[in-house]
PDB file of N, CA and C in Angstrom:
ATOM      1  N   UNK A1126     -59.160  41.906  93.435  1.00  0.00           N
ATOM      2  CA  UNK A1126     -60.274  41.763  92.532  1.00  0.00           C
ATOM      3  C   UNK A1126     -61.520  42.345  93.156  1.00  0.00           C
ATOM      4  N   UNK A1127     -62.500  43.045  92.477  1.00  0.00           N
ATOM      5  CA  UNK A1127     -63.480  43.773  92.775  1.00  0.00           C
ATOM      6  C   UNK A1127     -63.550  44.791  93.959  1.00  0.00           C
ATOM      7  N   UNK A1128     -64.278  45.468  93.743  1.00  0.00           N
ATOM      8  CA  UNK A1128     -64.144  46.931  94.660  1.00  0.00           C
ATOM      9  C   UNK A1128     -65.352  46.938  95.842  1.00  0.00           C
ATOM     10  N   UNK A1129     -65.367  47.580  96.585  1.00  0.00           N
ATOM     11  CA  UNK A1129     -66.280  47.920  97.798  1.00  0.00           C
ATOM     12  C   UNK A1129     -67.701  48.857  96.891  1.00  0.00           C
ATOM     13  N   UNK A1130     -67.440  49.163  95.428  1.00  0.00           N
ATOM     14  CA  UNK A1130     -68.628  50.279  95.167  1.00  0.00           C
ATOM     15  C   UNK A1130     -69.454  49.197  94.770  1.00  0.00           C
ATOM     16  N   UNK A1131     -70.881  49.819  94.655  1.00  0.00           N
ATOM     17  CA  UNK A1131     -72.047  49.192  95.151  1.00  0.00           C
ATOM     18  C   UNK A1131     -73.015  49.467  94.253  1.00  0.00           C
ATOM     19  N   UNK A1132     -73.808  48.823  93.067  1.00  0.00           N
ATOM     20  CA  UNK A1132     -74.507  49.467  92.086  1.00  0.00           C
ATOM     21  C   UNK A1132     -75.873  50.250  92.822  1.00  0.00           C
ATOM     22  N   UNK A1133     -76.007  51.328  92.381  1.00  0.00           N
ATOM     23  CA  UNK A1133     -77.082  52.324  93.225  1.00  0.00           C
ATOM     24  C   UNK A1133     -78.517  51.961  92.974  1.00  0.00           C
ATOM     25  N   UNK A1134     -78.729  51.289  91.504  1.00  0.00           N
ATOM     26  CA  UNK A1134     -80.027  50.506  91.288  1.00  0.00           C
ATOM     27  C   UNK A1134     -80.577  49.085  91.678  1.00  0.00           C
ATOM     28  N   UNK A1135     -79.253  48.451  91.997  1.00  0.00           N
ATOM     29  CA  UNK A1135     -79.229  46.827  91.884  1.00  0.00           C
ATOM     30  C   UNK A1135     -78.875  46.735  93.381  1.00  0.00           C
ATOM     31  N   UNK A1136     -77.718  47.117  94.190  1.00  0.00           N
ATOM     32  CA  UNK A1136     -76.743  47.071  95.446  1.00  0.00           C
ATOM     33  C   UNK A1136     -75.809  46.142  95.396  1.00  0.00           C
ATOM     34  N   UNK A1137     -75.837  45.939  93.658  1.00  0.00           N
ATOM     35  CA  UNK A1137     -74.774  44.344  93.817  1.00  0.00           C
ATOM     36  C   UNK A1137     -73.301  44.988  94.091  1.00  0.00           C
ATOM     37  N   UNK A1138     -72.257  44.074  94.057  1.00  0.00           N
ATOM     38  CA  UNK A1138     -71.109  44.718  93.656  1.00  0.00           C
ATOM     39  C   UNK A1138     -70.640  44.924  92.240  1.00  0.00           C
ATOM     40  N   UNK A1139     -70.100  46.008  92.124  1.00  0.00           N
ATOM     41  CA  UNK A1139     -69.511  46.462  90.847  1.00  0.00           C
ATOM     42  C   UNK A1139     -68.264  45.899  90.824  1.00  0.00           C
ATOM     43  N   UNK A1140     -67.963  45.062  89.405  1.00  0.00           N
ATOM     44  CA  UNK A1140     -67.181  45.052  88.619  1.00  0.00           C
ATOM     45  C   UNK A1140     -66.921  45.483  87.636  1.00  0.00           C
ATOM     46  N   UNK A1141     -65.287  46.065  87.073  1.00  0.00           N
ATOM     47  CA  UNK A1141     -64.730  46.826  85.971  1.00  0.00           C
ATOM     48  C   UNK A1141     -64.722  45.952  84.380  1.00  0.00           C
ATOM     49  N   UNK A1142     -64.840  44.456  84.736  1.00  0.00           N
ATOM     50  CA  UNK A1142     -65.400  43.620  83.012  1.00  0.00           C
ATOM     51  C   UNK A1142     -65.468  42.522  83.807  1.00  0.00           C
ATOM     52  N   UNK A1143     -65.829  41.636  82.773  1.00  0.00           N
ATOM     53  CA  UNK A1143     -67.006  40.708  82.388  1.00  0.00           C
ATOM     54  C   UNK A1143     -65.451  39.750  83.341  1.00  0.00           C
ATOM     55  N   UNK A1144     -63.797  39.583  82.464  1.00  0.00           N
ATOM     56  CA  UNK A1144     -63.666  38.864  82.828  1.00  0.00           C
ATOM     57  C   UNK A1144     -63.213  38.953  84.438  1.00  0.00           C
ATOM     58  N   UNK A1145     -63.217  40.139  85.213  1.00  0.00           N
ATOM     59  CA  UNK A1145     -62.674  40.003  87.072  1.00  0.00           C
ATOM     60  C   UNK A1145     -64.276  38.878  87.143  1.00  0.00           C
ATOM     61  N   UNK A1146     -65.088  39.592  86.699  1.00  0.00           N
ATOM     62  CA  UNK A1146     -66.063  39.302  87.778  1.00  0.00           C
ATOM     63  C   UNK A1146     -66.529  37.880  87.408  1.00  0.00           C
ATOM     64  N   UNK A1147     -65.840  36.735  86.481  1.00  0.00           N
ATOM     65  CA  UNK A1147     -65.836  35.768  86.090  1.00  0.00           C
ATOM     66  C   UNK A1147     -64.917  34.932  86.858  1.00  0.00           C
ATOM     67  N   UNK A1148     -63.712  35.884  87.107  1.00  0.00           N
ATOM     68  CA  UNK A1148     -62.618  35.529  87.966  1.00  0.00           C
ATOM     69  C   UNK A1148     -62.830  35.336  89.224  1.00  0.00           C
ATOM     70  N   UNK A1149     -63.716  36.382  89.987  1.00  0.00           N
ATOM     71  CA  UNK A1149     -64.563  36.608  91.416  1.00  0.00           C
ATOM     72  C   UNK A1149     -65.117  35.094  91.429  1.00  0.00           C
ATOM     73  N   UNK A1150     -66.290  34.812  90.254  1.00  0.00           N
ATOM     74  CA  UNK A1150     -67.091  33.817  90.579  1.00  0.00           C
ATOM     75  C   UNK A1150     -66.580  32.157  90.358  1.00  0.00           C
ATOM     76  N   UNK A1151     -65.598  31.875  89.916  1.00  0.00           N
ATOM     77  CA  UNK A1151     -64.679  31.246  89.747  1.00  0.00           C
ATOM     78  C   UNK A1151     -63.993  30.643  91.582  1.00  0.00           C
ATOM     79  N   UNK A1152     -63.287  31.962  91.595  1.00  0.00           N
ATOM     80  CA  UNK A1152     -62.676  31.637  92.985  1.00  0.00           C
ATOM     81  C   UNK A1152     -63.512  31.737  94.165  1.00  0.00           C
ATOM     82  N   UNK A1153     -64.693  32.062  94.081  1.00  0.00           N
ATOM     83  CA  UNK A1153     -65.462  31.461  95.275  1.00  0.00           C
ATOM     84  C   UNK A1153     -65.649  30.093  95.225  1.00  0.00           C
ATOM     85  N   UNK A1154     -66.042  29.472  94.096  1.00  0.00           N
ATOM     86  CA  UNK A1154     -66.697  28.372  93.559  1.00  0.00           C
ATOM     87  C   UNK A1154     -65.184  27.582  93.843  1.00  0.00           C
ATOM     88  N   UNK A1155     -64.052  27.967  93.586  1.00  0.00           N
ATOM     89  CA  UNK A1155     -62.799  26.920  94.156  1.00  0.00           C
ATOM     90  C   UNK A1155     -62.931  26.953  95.524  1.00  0.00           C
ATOM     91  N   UNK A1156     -63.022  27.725  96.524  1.00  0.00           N
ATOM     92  CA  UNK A1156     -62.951  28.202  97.758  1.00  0.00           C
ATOM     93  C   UNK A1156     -63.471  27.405  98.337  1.00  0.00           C
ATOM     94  N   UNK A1157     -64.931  27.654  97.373  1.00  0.00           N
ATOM     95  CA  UNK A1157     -65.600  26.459  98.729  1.00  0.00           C
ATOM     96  C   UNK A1157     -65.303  24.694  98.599  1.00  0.00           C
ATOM     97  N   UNK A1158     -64.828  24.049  97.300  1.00  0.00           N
ATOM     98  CA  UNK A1158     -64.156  22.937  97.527  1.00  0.00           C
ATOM     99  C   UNK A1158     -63.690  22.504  99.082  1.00  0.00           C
ATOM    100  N   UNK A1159     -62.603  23.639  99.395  1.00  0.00           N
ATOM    101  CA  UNK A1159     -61.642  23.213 100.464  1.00  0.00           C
ATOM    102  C   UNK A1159     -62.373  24.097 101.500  1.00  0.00           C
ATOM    103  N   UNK A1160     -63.885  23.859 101.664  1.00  0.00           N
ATOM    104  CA  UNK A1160     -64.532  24.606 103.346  1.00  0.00           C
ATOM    105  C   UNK A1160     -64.575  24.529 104.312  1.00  0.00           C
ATOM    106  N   UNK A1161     -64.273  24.467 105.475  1.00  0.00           N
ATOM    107  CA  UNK A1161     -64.217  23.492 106.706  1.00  0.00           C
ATOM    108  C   UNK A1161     -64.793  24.746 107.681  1.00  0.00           C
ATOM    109  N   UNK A1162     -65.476  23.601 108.771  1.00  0.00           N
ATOM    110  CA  UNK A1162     -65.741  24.489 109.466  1.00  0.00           C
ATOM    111  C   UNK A1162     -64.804  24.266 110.804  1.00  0.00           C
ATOM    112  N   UNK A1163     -65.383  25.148 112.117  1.00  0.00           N
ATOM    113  CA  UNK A1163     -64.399  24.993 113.279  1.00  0.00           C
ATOM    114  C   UNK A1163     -63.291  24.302 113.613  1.00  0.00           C
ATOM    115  N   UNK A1164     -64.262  23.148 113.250  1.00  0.00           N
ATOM    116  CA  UNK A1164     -63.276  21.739 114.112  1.00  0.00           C
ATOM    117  C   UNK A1164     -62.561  21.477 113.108  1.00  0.00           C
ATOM    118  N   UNK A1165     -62.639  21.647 111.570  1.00  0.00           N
ATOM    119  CA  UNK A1165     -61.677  21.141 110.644  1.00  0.00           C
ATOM    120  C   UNK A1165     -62.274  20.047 109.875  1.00  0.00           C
ATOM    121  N   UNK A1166     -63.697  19.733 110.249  1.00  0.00           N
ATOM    122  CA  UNK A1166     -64.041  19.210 109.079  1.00  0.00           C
ATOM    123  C   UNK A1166     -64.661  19.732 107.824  1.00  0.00           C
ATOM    124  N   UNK A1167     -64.981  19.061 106.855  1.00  0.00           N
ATOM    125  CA  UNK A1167     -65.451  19.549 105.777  1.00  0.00           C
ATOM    126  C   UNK A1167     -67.037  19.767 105.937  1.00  0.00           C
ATOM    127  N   UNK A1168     -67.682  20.833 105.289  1.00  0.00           N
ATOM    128  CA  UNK A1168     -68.718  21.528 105.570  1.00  0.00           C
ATOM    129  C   UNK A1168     -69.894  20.387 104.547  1.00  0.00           C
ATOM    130  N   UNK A1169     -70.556  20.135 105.141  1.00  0.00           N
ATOM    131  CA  UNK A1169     -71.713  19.055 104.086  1.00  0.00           C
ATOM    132  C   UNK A1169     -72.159  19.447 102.996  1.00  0.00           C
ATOM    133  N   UNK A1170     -72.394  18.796 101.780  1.00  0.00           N
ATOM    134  CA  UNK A1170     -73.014  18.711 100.765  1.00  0.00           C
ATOM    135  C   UNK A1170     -74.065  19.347 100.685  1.00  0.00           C
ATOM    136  N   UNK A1171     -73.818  20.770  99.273  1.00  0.00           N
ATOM    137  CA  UNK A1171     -74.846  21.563  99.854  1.00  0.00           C
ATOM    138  C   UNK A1171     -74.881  22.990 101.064  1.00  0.00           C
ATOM    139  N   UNK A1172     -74.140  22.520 101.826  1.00  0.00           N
ATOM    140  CA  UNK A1172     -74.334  23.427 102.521  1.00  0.00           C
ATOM    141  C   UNK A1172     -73.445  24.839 103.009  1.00  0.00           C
ATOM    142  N   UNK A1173     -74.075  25.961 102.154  1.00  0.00           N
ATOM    143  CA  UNK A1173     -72.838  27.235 101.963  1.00  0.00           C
ATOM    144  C   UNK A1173     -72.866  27.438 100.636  1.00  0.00           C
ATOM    145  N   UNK A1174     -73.457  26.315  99.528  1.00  0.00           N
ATOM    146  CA  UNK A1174     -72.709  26.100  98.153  1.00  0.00           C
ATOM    147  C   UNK A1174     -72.904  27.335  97.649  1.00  0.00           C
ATOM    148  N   UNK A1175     -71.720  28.377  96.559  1.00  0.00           N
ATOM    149  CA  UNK A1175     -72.053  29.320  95.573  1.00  0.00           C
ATOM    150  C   UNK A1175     -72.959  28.897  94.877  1.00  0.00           C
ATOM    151  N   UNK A1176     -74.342  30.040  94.882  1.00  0.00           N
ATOM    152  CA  UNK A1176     -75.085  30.116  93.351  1.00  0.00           C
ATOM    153  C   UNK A1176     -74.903  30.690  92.238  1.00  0.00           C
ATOM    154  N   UNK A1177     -73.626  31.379  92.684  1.00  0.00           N
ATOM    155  CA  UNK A1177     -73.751  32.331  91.134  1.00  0.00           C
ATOM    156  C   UNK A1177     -73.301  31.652  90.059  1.00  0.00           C
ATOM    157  N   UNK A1178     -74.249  31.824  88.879  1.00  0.00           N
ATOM    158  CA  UNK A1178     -74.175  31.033  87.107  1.00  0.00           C
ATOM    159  C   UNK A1178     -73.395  31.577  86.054  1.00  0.00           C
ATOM    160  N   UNK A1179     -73.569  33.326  86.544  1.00  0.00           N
ATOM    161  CA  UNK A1179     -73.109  34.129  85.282  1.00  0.00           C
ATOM    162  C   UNK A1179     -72.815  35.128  85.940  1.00  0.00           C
ATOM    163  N   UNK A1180     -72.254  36.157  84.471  1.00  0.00           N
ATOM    164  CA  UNK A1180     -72.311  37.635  85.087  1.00  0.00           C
ATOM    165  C   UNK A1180     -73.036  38.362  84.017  1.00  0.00           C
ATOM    166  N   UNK A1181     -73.156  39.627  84.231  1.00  0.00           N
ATOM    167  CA  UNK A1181     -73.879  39.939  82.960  1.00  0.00           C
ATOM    168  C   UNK A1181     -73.857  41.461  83.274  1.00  0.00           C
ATOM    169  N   UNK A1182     -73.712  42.402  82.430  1.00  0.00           N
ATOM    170  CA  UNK A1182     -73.339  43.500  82.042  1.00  0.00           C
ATOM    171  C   UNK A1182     -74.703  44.596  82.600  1.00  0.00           C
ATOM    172  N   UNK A1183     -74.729  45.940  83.542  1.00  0.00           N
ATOM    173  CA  UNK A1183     -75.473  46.341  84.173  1.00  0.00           C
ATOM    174  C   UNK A1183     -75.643  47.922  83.305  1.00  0.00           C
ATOM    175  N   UNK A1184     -76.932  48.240  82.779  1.00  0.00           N
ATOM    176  CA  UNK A1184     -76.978  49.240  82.215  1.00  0.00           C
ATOM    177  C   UNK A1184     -76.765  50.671  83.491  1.00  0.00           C
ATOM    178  N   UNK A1185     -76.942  50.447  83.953  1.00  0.00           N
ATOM    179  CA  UNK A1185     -77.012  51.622  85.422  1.00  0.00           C
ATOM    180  C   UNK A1185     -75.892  51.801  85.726  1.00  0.00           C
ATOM    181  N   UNK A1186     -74.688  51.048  85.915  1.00  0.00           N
ATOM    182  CA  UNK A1186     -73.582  51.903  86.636  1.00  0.00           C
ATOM    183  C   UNK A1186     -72.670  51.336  85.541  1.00  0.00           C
ATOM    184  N   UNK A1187     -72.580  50.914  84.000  1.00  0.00           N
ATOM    185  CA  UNK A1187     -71.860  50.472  83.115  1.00  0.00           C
ATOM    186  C   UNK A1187     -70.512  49.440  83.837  1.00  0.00           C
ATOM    187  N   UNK A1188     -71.252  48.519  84.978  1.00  0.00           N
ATOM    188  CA  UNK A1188     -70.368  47.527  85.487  1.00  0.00           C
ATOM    189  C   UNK A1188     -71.085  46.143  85.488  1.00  0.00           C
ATOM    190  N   UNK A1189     -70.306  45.073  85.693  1.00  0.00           N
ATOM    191  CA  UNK A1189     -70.403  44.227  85.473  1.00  0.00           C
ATOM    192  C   UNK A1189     -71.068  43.342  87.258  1.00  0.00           C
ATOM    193  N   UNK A1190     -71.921  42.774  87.265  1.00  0.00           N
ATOM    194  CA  UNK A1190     -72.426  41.492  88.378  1.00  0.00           C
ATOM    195  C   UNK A1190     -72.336  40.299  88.124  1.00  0.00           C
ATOM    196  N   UNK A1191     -72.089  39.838  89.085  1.00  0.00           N
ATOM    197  CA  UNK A1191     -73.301  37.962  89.136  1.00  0.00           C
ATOM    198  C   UNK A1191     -74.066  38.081  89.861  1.00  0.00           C
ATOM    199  N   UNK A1192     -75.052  36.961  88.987  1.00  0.00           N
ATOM    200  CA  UNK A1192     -76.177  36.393  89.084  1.00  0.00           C
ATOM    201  C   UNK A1192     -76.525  35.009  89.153  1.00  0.00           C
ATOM    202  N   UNK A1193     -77.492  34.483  90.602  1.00  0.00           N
ATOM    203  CA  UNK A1193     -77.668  33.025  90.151  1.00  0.00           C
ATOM    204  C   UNK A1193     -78.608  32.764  88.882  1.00  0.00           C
ATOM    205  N   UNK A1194     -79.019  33.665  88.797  1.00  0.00           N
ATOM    206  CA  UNK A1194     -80.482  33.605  87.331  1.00  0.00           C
ATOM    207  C   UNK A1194     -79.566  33.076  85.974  1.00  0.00           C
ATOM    208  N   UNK A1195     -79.849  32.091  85.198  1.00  0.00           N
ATOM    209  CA  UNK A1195     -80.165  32.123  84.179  1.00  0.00           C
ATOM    210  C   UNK A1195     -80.484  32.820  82.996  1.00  0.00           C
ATOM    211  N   UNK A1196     -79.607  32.649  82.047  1.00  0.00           N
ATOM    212  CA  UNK A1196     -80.118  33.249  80.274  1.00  0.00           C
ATOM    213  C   UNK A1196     -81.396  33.314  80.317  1.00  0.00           C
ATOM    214  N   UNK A1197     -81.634  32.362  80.596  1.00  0.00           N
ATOM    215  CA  UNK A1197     -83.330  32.153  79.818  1.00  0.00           C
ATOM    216  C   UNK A1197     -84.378  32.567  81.395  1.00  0.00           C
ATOM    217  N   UNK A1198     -84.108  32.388  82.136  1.00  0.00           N
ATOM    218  CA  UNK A1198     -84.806  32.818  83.290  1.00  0.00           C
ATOM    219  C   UNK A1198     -84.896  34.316  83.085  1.00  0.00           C
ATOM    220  N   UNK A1199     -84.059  35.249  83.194  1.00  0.00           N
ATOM    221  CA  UNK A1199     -83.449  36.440  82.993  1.00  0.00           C
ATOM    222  C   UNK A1199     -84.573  36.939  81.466  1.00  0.00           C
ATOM    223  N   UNK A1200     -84.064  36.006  80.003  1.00  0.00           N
ATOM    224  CA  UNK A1200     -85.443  37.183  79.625  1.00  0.00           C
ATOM    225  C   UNK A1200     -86.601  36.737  79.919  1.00  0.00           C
ATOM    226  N   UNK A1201     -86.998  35.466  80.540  1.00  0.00           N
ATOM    227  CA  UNK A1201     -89.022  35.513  80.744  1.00  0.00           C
ATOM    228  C   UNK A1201     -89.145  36.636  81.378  1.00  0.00           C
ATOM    229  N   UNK A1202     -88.085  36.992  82.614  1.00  0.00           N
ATOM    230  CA  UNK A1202     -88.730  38.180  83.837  1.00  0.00           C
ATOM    231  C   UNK A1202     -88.841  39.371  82.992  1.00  0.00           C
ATOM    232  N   UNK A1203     -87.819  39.677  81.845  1.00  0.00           N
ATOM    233  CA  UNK A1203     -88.008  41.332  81.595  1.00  0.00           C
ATOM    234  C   UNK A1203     -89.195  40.751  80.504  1.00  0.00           C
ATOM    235  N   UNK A1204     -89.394  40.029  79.788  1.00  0.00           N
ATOM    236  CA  UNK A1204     -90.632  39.883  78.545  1.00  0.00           C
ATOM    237  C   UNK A1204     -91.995  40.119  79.544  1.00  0.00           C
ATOM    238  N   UNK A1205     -91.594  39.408  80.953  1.00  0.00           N
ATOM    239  CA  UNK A1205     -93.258  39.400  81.462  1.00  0.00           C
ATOM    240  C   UNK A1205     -93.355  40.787  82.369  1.00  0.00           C
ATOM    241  N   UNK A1206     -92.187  41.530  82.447  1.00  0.00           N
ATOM    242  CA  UNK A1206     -92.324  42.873  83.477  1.00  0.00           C
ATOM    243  C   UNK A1206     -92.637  43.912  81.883  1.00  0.00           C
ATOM    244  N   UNK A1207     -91.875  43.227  80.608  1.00  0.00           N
ATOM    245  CA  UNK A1207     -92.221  44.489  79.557  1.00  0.00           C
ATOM    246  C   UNK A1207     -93.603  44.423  79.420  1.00  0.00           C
ATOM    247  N   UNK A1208     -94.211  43.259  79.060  1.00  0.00           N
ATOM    248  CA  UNK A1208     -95.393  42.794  78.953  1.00  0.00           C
ATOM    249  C   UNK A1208     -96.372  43.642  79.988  1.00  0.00           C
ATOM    250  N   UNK A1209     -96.308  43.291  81.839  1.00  0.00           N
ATOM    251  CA  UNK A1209     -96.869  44.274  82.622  1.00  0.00           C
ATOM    252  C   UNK A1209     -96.967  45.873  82.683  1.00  0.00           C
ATOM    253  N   UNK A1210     -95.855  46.457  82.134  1.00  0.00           N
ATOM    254  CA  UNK A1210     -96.034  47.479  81.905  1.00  0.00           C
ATOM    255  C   UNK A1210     -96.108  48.442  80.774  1.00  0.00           C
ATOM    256  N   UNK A1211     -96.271  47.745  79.760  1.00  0.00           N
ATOM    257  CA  UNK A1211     -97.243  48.290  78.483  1.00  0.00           C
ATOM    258  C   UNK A1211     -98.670  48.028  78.741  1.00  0.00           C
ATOM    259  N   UNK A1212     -98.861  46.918  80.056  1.00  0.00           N
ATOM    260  CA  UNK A1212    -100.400  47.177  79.949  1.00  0.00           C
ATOM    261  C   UNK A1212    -101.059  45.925  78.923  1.00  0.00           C
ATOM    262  N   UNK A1213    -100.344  44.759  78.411  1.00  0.00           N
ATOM    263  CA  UNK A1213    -100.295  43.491  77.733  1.00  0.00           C
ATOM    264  C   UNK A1213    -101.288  42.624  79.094  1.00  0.00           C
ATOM    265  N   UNK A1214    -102.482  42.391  78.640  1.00  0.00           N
ATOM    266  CA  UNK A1214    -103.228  41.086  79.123  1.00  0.00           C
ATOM    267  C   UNK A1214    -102.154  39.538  79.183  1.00  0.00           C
ATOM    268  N   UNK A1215    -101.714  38.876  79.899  1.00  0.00           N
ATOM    269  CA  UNK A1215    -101.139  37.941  79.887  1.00  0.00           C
ATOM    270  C   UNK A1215    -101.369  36.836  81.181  1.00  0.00           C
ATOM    271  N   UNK A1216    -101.871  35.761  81.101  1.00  0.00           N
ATOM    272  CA  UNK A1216    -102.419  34.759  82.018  1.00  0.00           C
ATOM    273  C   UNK A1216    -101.047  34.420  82.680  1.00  0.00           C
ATOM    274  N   UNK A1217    -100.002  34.329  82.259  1.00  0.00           N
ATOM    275  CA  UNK A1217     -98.923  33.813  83.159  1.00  0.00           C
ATOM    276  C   UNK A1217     -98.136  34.714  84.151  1.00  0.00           C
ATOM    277  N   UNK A1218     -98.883  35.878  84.194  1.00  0.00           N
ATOM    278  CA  UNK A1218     -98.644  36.617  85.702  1.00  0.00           C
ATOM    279  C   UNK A1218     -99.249  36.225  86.973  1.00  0.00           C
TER     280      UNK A1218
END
């Protein structure tokens, strides 16, 4: 599952659809259940945990990422970067 290529705009890794790279984020998120470190115990609460939430479709290399961001996190940033660069007055920058 997933390849060594590297999106040239982003540097994430490229995935070929929505569902590997669902599959990717999936089996990290099992992985770390069973984490242990050196000695064989289990790694503390928190600590190591996967962030990634989603994946979401990359106009630049027509492949697929994860992301810890959020739906809704995800459009405030492009509404307030579209907003900055049309040149839109807006107090919440």
């Amino acid at each position: 599952m997933g390849t060594n290529k590297k999106c040239r705009e982003t540097g994430k890794v490229i995935f070929a659809s929505w569902i590997e790279a669902r599959l990717v984020m999936l089996d990290i998120k099992w992985n770390y259940f069973f984490k242990r470190d050196e000695t064989g115990r289990r790694i503390k609460h928190r600590q190591g945990q996967p962030v990634q939430r989603r994946a979401y479709y990359c106009t630049y290399c027509r492949g697929y990422h994860l992301t810890k961001w959020k739906k809704s996190n995800f459009n405030s940033y492009t509404e307030k970067k579209w907003r900055r660069d049309n040149g839109e007055e807006n107090s919440d920058l």
